[in-house]
């Protein structure tokens, strides 16, 4: 049990999965850092993320060269997506031929994303996180959720992994990237991990439970949940009624993720009702995407710009809410 901050409000950040749509969440976090004048690592007592959200919170918590100062601002992470997106989601001709363009294997090889994560995280480890982080993954062979916890990594060397490895495991989305195999530490056993989005694409409920567990005597929480954009375009019955495996392959993953996101949002709105003075305990910041911009791997310049503009539109429309968030966090 963490004994810090028991007598004050515990501040929790949660960031959804969504591939390159992490641009949306990074832009929102950059705005929160700008308005508050503080790095996210000092604004929150716990930061949780799934997939691209996991990459984001790890990057926000990665220590820099100066003690207590993060290596990256949210604005710099936004630049990472813009610069590295095409590398992460790149497909060599050999890989396309070998997998029949993703039919007989993962759509993308691991070389691009491995290089990008190595360059970004270097040799930083999970235990080094400036702020406690919770990153989701899913263990295939045990058929169970798996959580990377920085606080556990600080006390258990066998559980401490390089941040780049944690980022790789949480973002191994089925059909996009191959599962990741990592040693359990201190034995010959291993974990077989994929993207945590299959059970917690919106990890806010996981984050809230983790905060309640670690700060068990705390009585008040502020939870900020940031999405990576949602598509409200319906899947029409007249089209879907005749779909088979081939047609459902891509829409199914997005449908599952979207259903999880909405369900968790509903749960948290009821669990964390407003305080007696009318202030909010729970904030959900989510942008609306247009048809054609929902892809997790759409990395052309036009889409990258569109994602940023979607985030900026959401920021304008929810400016007062973001001000309230910053007031509670500082």
mmCIF file of C-alpha atoms in Angstrom:
data_model
loop_
_atom_site.group_PDB
_atom_site.id
_atom_site.type_symbol
_atom_site.label_atom_id
_atom_site.label_comp_id
_atom_site.label_asym_id
_atom_site.label_seq_id
_atom_site.Cartn_x
_atom_site.Cartn_y
_atom_site.Cartn_z
ATOM 1 C CA UNK A 1 0.000 0.000 0.000
ATOM 2 C CA UNK A 2 1.365 3.379 -1.012
ATOM 3 C CA UNK A 3 1.292 5.806 1.913
ATOM 4 C CA UNK A 4 1.867 8.997 -0.078
ATOM 5 C CA UNK A 5 -0.877 11.606 -0.434
ATOM 6 C CA UNK A 6 -3.433 9.798 1.718
ATOM 7 C CA UNK A 7 -4.911 13.035 3.039
ATOM 8 C CA UNK A 8 -5.435 14.713 -0.294
ATOM 9 C CA UNK A 9 -7.204 14.066 -3.544
ATOM 10 C CA UNK A 10 -5.630 11.296 -5.630
ATOM 11 C CA UNK A 11 -5.249 12.230 -9.286
ATOM 12 C CA UNK A 12 -5.492 9.508 -11.923
ATOM 13 C CA UNK A 13 -4.819 9.637 -15.668
ATOM 14 C CA UNK A 14 -6.047 7.002 -18.112
ATOM 15 C CA UNK A 15 -5.282 6.949 -21.862
ATOM 16 C CA UNK A 16 -7.027 4.704 -24.398
ATOM 17 C CA UNK A 17 -5.479 2.579 -27.106
ATOM 18 C CA UNK A 18 -5.846 3.495 -30.766
ATOM 19 C CA UNK A 19 -2.574 3.220 -32.692
ATOM 20 C CA UNK A 20 -1.612 6.369 -34.579
ATOM 21 C CA UNK A 21 -4.691 8.023 -33.091
ATOM 22 C CA UNK A 22 -2.515 8.521 -30.030
ATOM 23 C CA UNK A 23 -1.928 11.888 -31.695
ATOM 24 C CA UNK A 24 -5.339 12.941 -30.361
ATOM 25 C CA UNK A 25 -4.507 12.050 -26.748
ATOM 26 C CA UNK A 26 -1.010 13.540 -26.979
ATOM 27 C CA UNK A 27 -2.413 16.860 -28.212
ATOM 28 C CA UNK A 28 -4.939 16.973 -25.366
ATOM 29 C CA UNK A 29 -2.235 16.205 -22.804
ATOM 30 C CA UNK A 30 -0.010 18.882 -24.327
ATOM 31 C CA UNK A 31 -2.824 21.370 -23.740
ATOM 32 C CA UNK A 32 -3.202 20.263 -20.118
ATOM 33 C CA UNK A 33 0.539 20.677 -19.591
ATOM 34 C CA UNK A 34 0.460 24.107 -21.248
ATOM 35 C CA UNK A 35 -2.443 25.425 -19.183
ATOM 36 C CA UNK A 36 -1.215 24.000 -15.895
ATOM 37 C CA UNK A 37 2.411 24.956 -16.506
ATOM 38 C CA UNK A 38 3.507 21.567 -15.179
ATOM 39 C CA UNK A 39 4.564 18.220 -16.678
ATOM 40 C CA UNK A 40 2.011 15.424 -16.488
ATOM 41 C CA UNK A 41 4.323 13.375 -14.276
ATOM 42 C CA UNK A 42 3.789 15.931 -11.480
ATOM 43 C CA UNK A 43 0.065 16.383 -12.105
ATOM 44 C CA UNK A 44 -0.948 12.757 -11.470
ATOM 45 C CA UNK A 45 -0.441 10.172 -8.727
ATOM 46 C CA UNK A 46 -1.049 7.296 -11.158
ATOM 47 C CA UNK A 47 -1.000 7.115 -14.956
ATOM 48 C CA UNK A 48 -2.486 4.150 -16.841
ATOM 49 C CA UNK A 49 -2.537 3.338 -20.529
ATOM 50 C CA UNK A 50 -3.346 0.685 -23.080
ATOM 51 C CA UNK A 51 -1.473 0.195 -26.354
ATOM 52 C CA UNK A 52 -0.694 3.658 -27.735
ATOM 53 C CA UNK A 53 -1.940 5.012 -24.397
ATOM 54 C CA UNK A 54 0.594 2.793 -22.670
ATOM 55 C CA UNK A 55 3.353 4.245 -24.839
ATOM 56 C CA UNK A 56 2.146 7.729 -23.922
ATOM 57 C CA UNK A 57 2.124 7.286 -20.150
ATOM 58 C CA UNK A 58 5.497 5.528 -20.189
ATOM 59 C CA UNK A 59 6.954 8.405 -22.187
ATOM 60 C CA UNK A 60 5.459 10.969 -19.799
ATOM 61 C CA UNK A 61 6.959 9.094 -16.835
ATOM 62 C CA UNK A 62 10.388 8.429 -18.369
ATOM 63 C CA UNK A 63 13.055 10.321 -16.395
ATOM 64 C CA UNK A 64 15.315 12.801 -18.121
ATOM 65 C CA UNK A 65 18.907 13.691 -17.354
ATOM 66 C CA UNK A 66 17.914 16.056 -14.517
ATOM 67 C CA UNK A 67 16.583 14.424 -11.360
ATOM 68 C CA UNK A 68 12.796 14.446 -11.167
ATOM 69 C CA UNK A 69 12.374 15.997 -14.615
ATOM 70 C CA UNK A 70 10.692 13.936 -17.375
ATOM 71 C CA UNK A 71 12.573 13.232 -20.581
ATOM 72 C CA UNK A 72 9.603 14.182 -22.776
ATOM 73 C CA UNK A 73 6.782 16.691 -22.760
ATOM 74 C CA UNK A 74 3.443 15.733 -24.279
ATOM 75 C CA UNK A 75 4.229 18.055 -27.178
ATOM 76 C CA UNK A 76 7.430 16.103 -27.849
ATOM 77 C CA UNK A 77 5.468 12.847 -27.767
ATOM 78 C CA UNK A 78 3.105 14.349 -30.334
ATOM 79 C CA UNK A 79 6.145 14.994 -32.517
ATOM 80 C CA UNK A 80 7.192 11.351 -32.000
ATOM 81 C CA UNK A 81 3.936 10.163 -33.571
ATOM 82 C CA UNK A 82 4.327 12.502 -36.515
ATOM 83 C CA UNK A 83 7.951 11.480 -37.145
ATOM 84 C CA UNK A 84 7.804 7.776 -36.361
ATOM 85 C CA UNK A 85 4.296 6.842 -37.498
ATOM 86 C CA UNK A 86 5.398 5.855 -40.985
ATOM 87 C CA UNK A 87 8.277 3.825 -39.562
ATOM 88 C CA UNK A 88 6.097 1.976 -37.054
ATOM 89 C CA UNK A 89 3.450 1.176 -39.648
ATOM 90 C CA UNK A 90 5.784 0.328 -42.520
ATOM 91 C CA UNK A 91 5.637 -2.878 -44.524
ATOM 92 C CA UNK A 92 8.585 -4.202 -46.462
ATOM 93 C CA UNK A 93 7.796 -5.922 -49.749
ATOM 94 C CA UNK A 94 9.244 -9.162 -48.406
ATOM 95 C CA UNK A 95 6.887 -9.078 -45.409
ATOM 96 C CA UNK A 96 3.879 -8.314 -47.594
ATOM 97 C CA UNK A 97 4.670 -11.258 -49.858
ATOM 98 C CA UNK A 98 5.404 -13.603 -46.953
ATOM 99 C CA UNK A 99 2.116 -12.826 -45.196
ATOM 100 C CA UNK A 100 -0.001 -12.420 -48.340
ATOM 101 C CA UNK A 101 -0.533 -8.797 -47.383
ATOM 102 C CA UNK A 102 -1.497 -9.626 -43.809
ATOM 103 C CA UNK A 103 -3.794 -12.583 -44.538
ATOM 104 C CA UNK A 104 -1.337 -15.244 -43.349
ATOM 105 C CA UNK A 105 0.449 -13.254 -40.655
ATOM 106 C CA UNK A 106 0.606 -9.911 -38.906
ATOM 107 C CA UNK A 107 0.063 -6.901 -41.128
ATOM 108 C CA UNK A 108 3.327 -5.307 -39.978
ATOM 109 C CA UNK A 109 6.718 -6.693 -39.124
ATOM 110 C CA UNK A 110 8.374 -5.719 -35.878
ATOM 111 C CA UNK A 111 11.498 -4.007 -37.183
ATOM 112 C CA UNK A 112 9.998 -0.531 -37.561
ATOM 113 C CA UNK A 113 8.235 -0.353 -34.214
ATOM 114 C CA UNK A 114 11.175 -1.955 -32.392
ATOM 115 C CA UNK A 115 13.549 0.661 -33.773
ATOM 116 C CA UNK A 116 11.192 3.550 -32.981
ATOM 117 C CA UNK A 117 10.637 2.410 -29.386
ATOM 118 C CA UNK A 118 14.339 1.773 -28.812
ATOM 119 C CA UNK A 119 15.227 5.254 -30.058
ATOM 120 C CA UNK A 120 12.521 6.841 -27.895
ATOM 121 C CA UNK A 121 12.906 4.925 -24.614
ATOM 122 C CA UNK A 122 16.543 3.906 -24.748
ATOM 123 C CA UNK A 123 17.513 1.813 -21.728
ATOM 124 C CA UNK A 124 14.961 3.280 -19.285
ATOM 125 C CA UNK A 125 13.236 0.646 -17.189
ATOM 126 C CA UNK A 126 9.778 0.307 -15.714
ATOM 127 C CA UNK A 127 11.097 0.899 -12.197
ATOM 128 C CA UNK A 128 12.468 4.284 -13.290
ATOM 129 C CA UNK A 129 9.024 5.834 -13.883
ATOM 130 C CA UNK A 130 8.754 9.257 -12.233
ATOM 131 C CA UNK A 131 5.068 8.644 -11.538
ATOM 132 C CA UNK A 132 3.499 5.235 -10.839
ATOM 133 C CA UNK A 133 2.306 3.733 -14.119
ATOM 134 C CA UNK A 134 -0.033 0.866 -14.968
ATOM 135 C CA UNK A 135 0.184 -0.560 -18.496
ATOM 136 C CA UNK A 136 -2.165 -3.277 -19.760
ATOM 137 C CA UNK A 137 -1.441 -6.355 -21.826
ATOM 138 C CA UNK A 138 -3.022 -9.795 -22.275
ATOM 139 C CA UNK A 139 -1.334 -13.171 -21.726
ATOM 140 C CA UNK A 140 -2.322 -15.601 -24.459
ATOM 141 C CA UNK A 141 -1.285 -18.946 -23.014
ATOM 142 C CA UNK A 142 -2.673 -18.237 -19.546
ATOM 143 C CA UNK A 143 -5.731 -16.530 -21.039
ATOM 144 C CA UNK A 144 -5.547 -13.742 -18.484
ATOM 145 C CA UNK A 145 -5.097 -9.959 -18.275
ATOM 146 C CA UNK A 146 -1.530 -8.895 -17.536
ATOM 147 C CA UNK A 147 -0.491 -5.620 -15.916
ATOM 148 C CA UNK A 148 2.891 -3.947 -15.930
ATOM 149 C CA UNK A 149 3.136 -1.967 -12.678
ATOM 150 C CA UNK A 150 6.057 0.350 -12.028
ATOM 151 C CA UNK A 151 5.573 0.186 -8.255
ATOM 152 C CA UNK A 152 5.901 -3.592 -8.317
ATOM 153 C CA UNK A 153 8.944 -3.297 -10.580
ATOM 154 C CA UNK A 154 10.646 -1.164 -7.920
ATOM 155 C CA UNK A 155 10.389 -3.947 -5.353
ATOM 156 C CA UNK A 156 10.658 -7.031 -7.594
ATOM 157 C CA UNK A 157 13.656 -7.143 -9.977
ATOM 158 C CA UNK A 158 12.150 -10.134 -11.796
ATOM 159 C CA UNK A 159 9.174 -7.991 -12.746
ATOM 160 C CA UNK A 160 11.211 -5.021 -13.951
ATOM 161 C CA UNK A 161 11.317 -4.709 -17.756
ATOM 162 C CA UNK A 162 12.748 -2.098 -20.121
ATOM 163 C CA UNK A 163 10.130 0.528 -20.977
ATOM 164 C CA UNK A 164 10.589 -0.232 -24.677
ATOM 165 C CA UNK A 165 9.621 -3.868 -24.011
ATOM 166 C CA UNK A 166 6.550 -2.846 -22.001
ATOM 167 C CA UNK A 167 5.543 -0.454 -24.793
ATOM 168 C CA UNK A 168 5.994 -3.212 -27.374
ATOM 169 C CA UNK A 169 3.878 -5.722 -25.465
ATOM 170 C CA UNK A 170 0.955 -3.398 -24.775
ATOM 171 C CA UNK A 171 0.789 -2.352 -28.455
ATOM 172 C CA UNK A 172 0.949 -5.818 -30.064
ATOM 173 C CA UNK A 173 -2.548 -5.489 -31.524
ATOM 174 C CA UNK A 174 -3.893 -8.724 -33.063
ATOM 175 C CA UNK A 175 -3.623 -8.758 -36.884
ATOM 176 C CA UNK A 176 -1.378 -5.667 -36.784
ATOM 177 C CA UNK A 177 1.676 -6.963 -34.888
ATOM 178 C CA UNK A 178 2.834 -10.391 -33.736
ATOM 179 C CA UNK A 179 2.502 -11.375 -30.060
ATOM 180 C CA UNK A 180 5.521 -10.697 -27.872
ATOM 181 C CA UNK A 181 7.375 -13.327 -25.841
ATOM 182 C CA UNK A 182 9.219 -12.097 -22.742
ATOM 183 C CA UNK A 183 11.019 -13.985 -19.974
ATOM 184 C CA UNK A 184 9.347 -14.116 -16.575
ATOM 185 C CA UNK A 185 12.657 -13.334 -14.869
ATOM 186 C CA UNK A 186 14.637 -15.738 -12.740
ATOM 187 C CA UNK A 187 13.300 -18.809 -14.563
ATOM 188 C CA UNK A 188 12.991 -20.430 -17.969
ATOM 189 C CA UNK A 189 9.271 -19.592 -18.184
ATOM 190 C CA UNK A 190 7.846 -16.783 -20.315
ATOM 191 C CA UNK A 191 4.829 -14.611 -20.993
ATOM 192 C CA UNK A 192 3.144 -14.481 -24.399
ATOM 193 C CA UNK A 193 1.611 -11.007 -24.590
ATOM 194 C CA UNK A 194 -0.636 -9.015 -26.902
ATOM 195 C CA UNK A 195 -2.349 -5.628 -26.874
ATOM 196 C CA UNK A 196 -4.302 -4.978 -23.675
ATOM 197 C CA UNK A 197 -7.043 -3.414 -25.779
ATOM 198 C CA UNK A 198 -8.838 -6.729 -26.146
ATOM 199 C CA UNK A 199 -10.086 -6.356 -22.572
ATOM 200 C CA UNK A 200 -9.246 -2.758 -21.570
ATOM 201 C CA UNK A 201 -8.893 -0.493 -24.575
ATOM 202 C CA UNK A 202 -10.227 2.150 -22.214
ATOM 203 C CA UNK A 203 -8.264 1.278 -19.047
ATOM 204 C CA UNK A 204 -9.960 3.802 -16.773
ATOM 205 C CA UNK A 205 -11.700 1.183 -14.617
ATOM 206 C CA UNK A 206 -8.381 -0.671 -14.213
ATOM 207 C CA UNK A 207 -6.704 2.614 -13.274
ATOM 208 C CA UNK A 208 -9.366 3.498 -10.712
ATOM 209 C CA UNK A 209 -9.174 0.073 -9.052
ATOM 210 C CA UNK A 210 -5.373 0.323 -8.986
ATOM 211 C CA UNK A 211 -5.558 3.758 -7.365
ATOM 212 C CA UNK A 212 -8.082 2.544 -4.788
ATOM 213 C CA UNK A 213 -5.777 -0.369 -3.987
ATOM 214 C CA UNK A 214 -2.530 1.591 -3.760
ATOM 215 C CA UNK A 215 -4.065 4.548 -1.915
ATOM 216 C CA UNK A 216 -6.537 2.538 0.125
ATOM 217 C CA UNK A 217 -7.100 5.228 2.772
ATOM 218 C CA UNK A 218 -7.738 7.978 0.257
ATOM 219 C CA UNK A 219 -11.310 9.208 0.183
ATOM 220 C CA UNK A 220 -11.384 11.428 -2.887
ATOM 221 C CA UNK A 221 -10.233 10.950 -6.473
ATOM 222 C CA UNK A 222 -10.043 12.985 -9.652
ATOM 223 C CA UNK A 223 -9.953 10.721 -12.704
ATOM 224 C CA UNK A 224 -9.096 12.084 -16.152
ATOM 225 C CA UNK A 225 -9.816 9.657 -18.994
ATOM 226 C CA UNK A 226 -8.551 10.565 -22.479
ATOM 227 C CA UNK A 227 -9.709 8.819 -25.636
ATOM 228 C CA UNK A 228 -8.089 8.611 -29.051
ATOM 229 C CA UNK A 229 -11.176 9.455 -31.069
ATOM 230 C CA UNK A 230 -14.412 7.679 -31.779
ATOM 231 C CA UNK A 231 -16.247 7.028 -35.047
ATOM 232 C CA UNK A 232 -19.991 7.403 -34.866
ATOM 233 C CA UNK A 233 -20.630 6.170 -38.406
ATOM 234 C CA UNK A 234 -22.894 3.100 -38.051
ATOM 235 C CA UNK A 235 -22.203 -0.335 -39.491
ATOM 236 C CA UNK A 236 -25.336 -0.780 -41.550
ATOM 237 C CA UNK A 237 -27.351 -3.946 -41.084
ATOM 238 C CA UNK A 238 -27.902 -4.457 -44.813
ATOM 239 C CA UNK A 239 -24.125 -4.648 -45.280
ATOM 240 C CA UNK A 240 -23.148 -6.537 -42.151
ATOM 241 C CA UNK A 241 -25.814 -9.254 -42.459
ATOM 242 C CA UNK A 242 -23.900 -10.907 -45.299
ATOM 243 C CA UNK A 243 -20.378 -10.454 -43.915
ATOM 244 C CA UNK A 244 -18.163 -13.419 -43.178
ATOM 245 C CA UNK A 245 -14.746 -13.748 -41.564
ATOM 246 C CA UNK A 246 -12.962 -11.743 -44.253
ATOM 247 C CA UNK A 247 -15.335 -8.758 -44.057
ATOM 248 C CA UNK A 248 -15.526 -8.733 -40.251
ATOM 249 C CA UNK A 249 -11.757 -9.036 -39.630
ATOM 250 C CA UNK A 250 -11.012 -5.301 -39.420
ATOM 251 C CA UNK A 251 -14.410 -3.873 -38.319
ATOM 252 C CA UNK A 252 -14.664 -6.444 -35.521
ATOM 253 C CA UNK A 253 -11.590 -5.201 -33.674
ATOM 254 C CA UNK A 254 -12.780 -1.596 -33.853
ATOM 255 C CA UNK A 255 -16.271 -2.631 -32.772
ATOM 256 C CA UNK A 256 -14.941 -4.502 -29.734
ATOM 257 C CA UNK A 257 -12.679 -1.614 -28.747
ATOM 258 C CA UNK A 258 -15.492 0.907 -29.164
ATOM 259 C CA UNK A 259 -17.868 -1.197 -27.075
ATOM 260 C CA UNK A 260 -15.312 -1.468 -24.278
ATOM 261 C CA UNK A 261 -14.665 2.276 -24.346
ATOM 262 C CA UNK A 262 -18.340 3.160 -23.999
ATOM 263 C CA UNK A 263 -19.044 0.559 -21.315
ATOM 264 C CA UNK A 264 -16.181 1.741 -19.102
ATOM 265 C CA UNK A 265 -17.241 5.373 -19.564
ATOM 266 C CA UNK A 266 -20.762 4.460 -18.430
ATOM 267 C CA UNK A 267 -19.429 2.625 -15.371
ATOM 268 C CA UNK A 268 -17.128 5.438 -14.254
ATOM 269 C CA UNK A 269 -19.812 8.101 -14.645
ATOM 270 C CA UNK A 270 -21.886 6.183 -12.098
ATOM 271 C CA UNK A 271 -19.022 5.208 -9.798
ATOM 272 C CA UNK A 272 -17.559 8.722 -9.606
ATOM 273 C CA UNK A 273 -20.484 11.077 -9.304
ATOM 274 C CA UNK A 274 -20.015 14.804 -8.711
ATOM 275 C CA UNK A 275 -18.983 16.018 -5.280
ATOM 276 C CA UNK A 276 -21.412 17.744 -2.957
ATOM 277 C CA UNK A 277 -20.041 21.130 -4.065
ATOM 278 C CA UNK A 278 -20.843 20.324 -7.702
ATOM 279 C CA UNK A 279 -17.276 19.713 -8.888
ATOM 280 C CA UNK A 280 -16.581 16.665 -11.015
ATOM 281 C CA UNK A 281 -14.624 13.610 -9.953
ATOM 282 C CA UNK A 282 -14.554 12.073 -13.424
ATOM 283 C CA UNK A 283 -13.687 13.644 -16.757
ATOM 284 C CA UNK A 284 -13.829 11.931 -20.145
ATOM 285 C CA UNK A 285 -12.209 13.759 -23.092
ATOM 286 C CA UNK A 286 -13.041 12.105 -26.401
ATOM 287 C CA UNK A 287 -12.894 13.442 -29.971
ATOM 288 C CA UNK A 288 -15.189 12.574 -32.855
ATOM 289 C CA UNK A 289 -13.553 11.265 -36.015
ATOM 290 C CA UNK A 290 -14.789 11.345 -39.571
ATOM 291 C CA UNK A 291 -15.229 8.335 -41.816
ATOM 292 C CA UNK A 292 -11.850 7.311 -43.197
ATOM 293 C CA UNK A 293 -9.834 8.728 -40.290
ATOM 294 C CA UNK A 294 -10.517 6.009 -37.742
ATOM 295 C CA UNK A 295 -7.752 3.644 -38.851
ATOM 296 C CA UNK A 296 -5.152 2.785 -36.230
ATOM 297 C CA UNK A 297 -2.492 2.591 -38.928
ATOM 298 C CA UNK A 298 -3.442 5.392 -41.338
ATOM 299 C CA UNK A 299 -0.225 7.410 -41.360
ATOM 300 C CA UNK A 300 -0.439 9.603 -44.457
ATOM 301 C CA UNK A 301 0.213 13.306 -43.863
ATOM 302 C CA UNK A 302 -3.422 14.245 -44.427
ATOM 303 C CA UNK A 303 -4.694 11.897 -41.723
ATOM 304 C CA UNK A 304 -2.041 12.944 -39.208
ATOM 305 C CA UNK A 305 -3.126 16.539 -39.693
ATOM 306 C CA UNK A 306 -6.799 15.599 -39.428
ATOM 307 C CA UNK A 307 -6.231 13.817 -36.114
ATOM 308 C CA UNK A 308 -4.526 16.860 -34.657
ATOM 309 C CA UNK A 309 -7.319 19.126 -35.897
ATOM 310 C CA UNK A 310 -9.915 16.819 -34.325
ATOM 311 C CA UNK A 311 -8.123 17.130 -30.989
ATOM 312 C CA UNK A 312 -7.917 20.909 -31.304
ATOM 313 C CA UNK A 313 -11.643 21.119 -32.079
ATOM 314 C CA UNK A 314 -12.399 19.058 -28.985
ATOM 315 C CA UNK A 315 -10.138 21.326 -26.907
ATOM 316 C CA UNK A 316 -11.982 24.455 -28.126
ATOM 317 C CA UNK A 317 -15.378 22.921 -27.441
ATOM 318 C CA UNK A 318 -14.372 21.750 -23.950
ATOM 319 C CA UNK A 319 -12.137 24.617 -22.897
ATOM 320 C CA UNK A 320 -13.981 25.232 -19.630
ATOM 321 C CA UNK A 321 -13.804 21.545 -18.729
ATOM 322 C CA UNK A 322 -10.050 21.481 -19.368
ATOM 323 C CA UNK A 323 -9.649 24.556 -17.171
ATOM 324 C CA UNK A 324 -11.546 22.743 -14.402
ATOM 325 C CA UNK A 325 -9.305 19.692 -14.834
ATOM 326 C CA UNK A 326 -6.174 21.818 -14.516
ATOM 327 C CA UNK A 327 -7.515 23.552 -11.408
ATOM 328 C CA UNK A 328 -8.072 20.182 -9.729
ATOM 329 C CA UNK A 329 -4.718 18.772 -10.793
ATOM 330 C CA UNK A 330 -2.476 21.655 -9.765
#
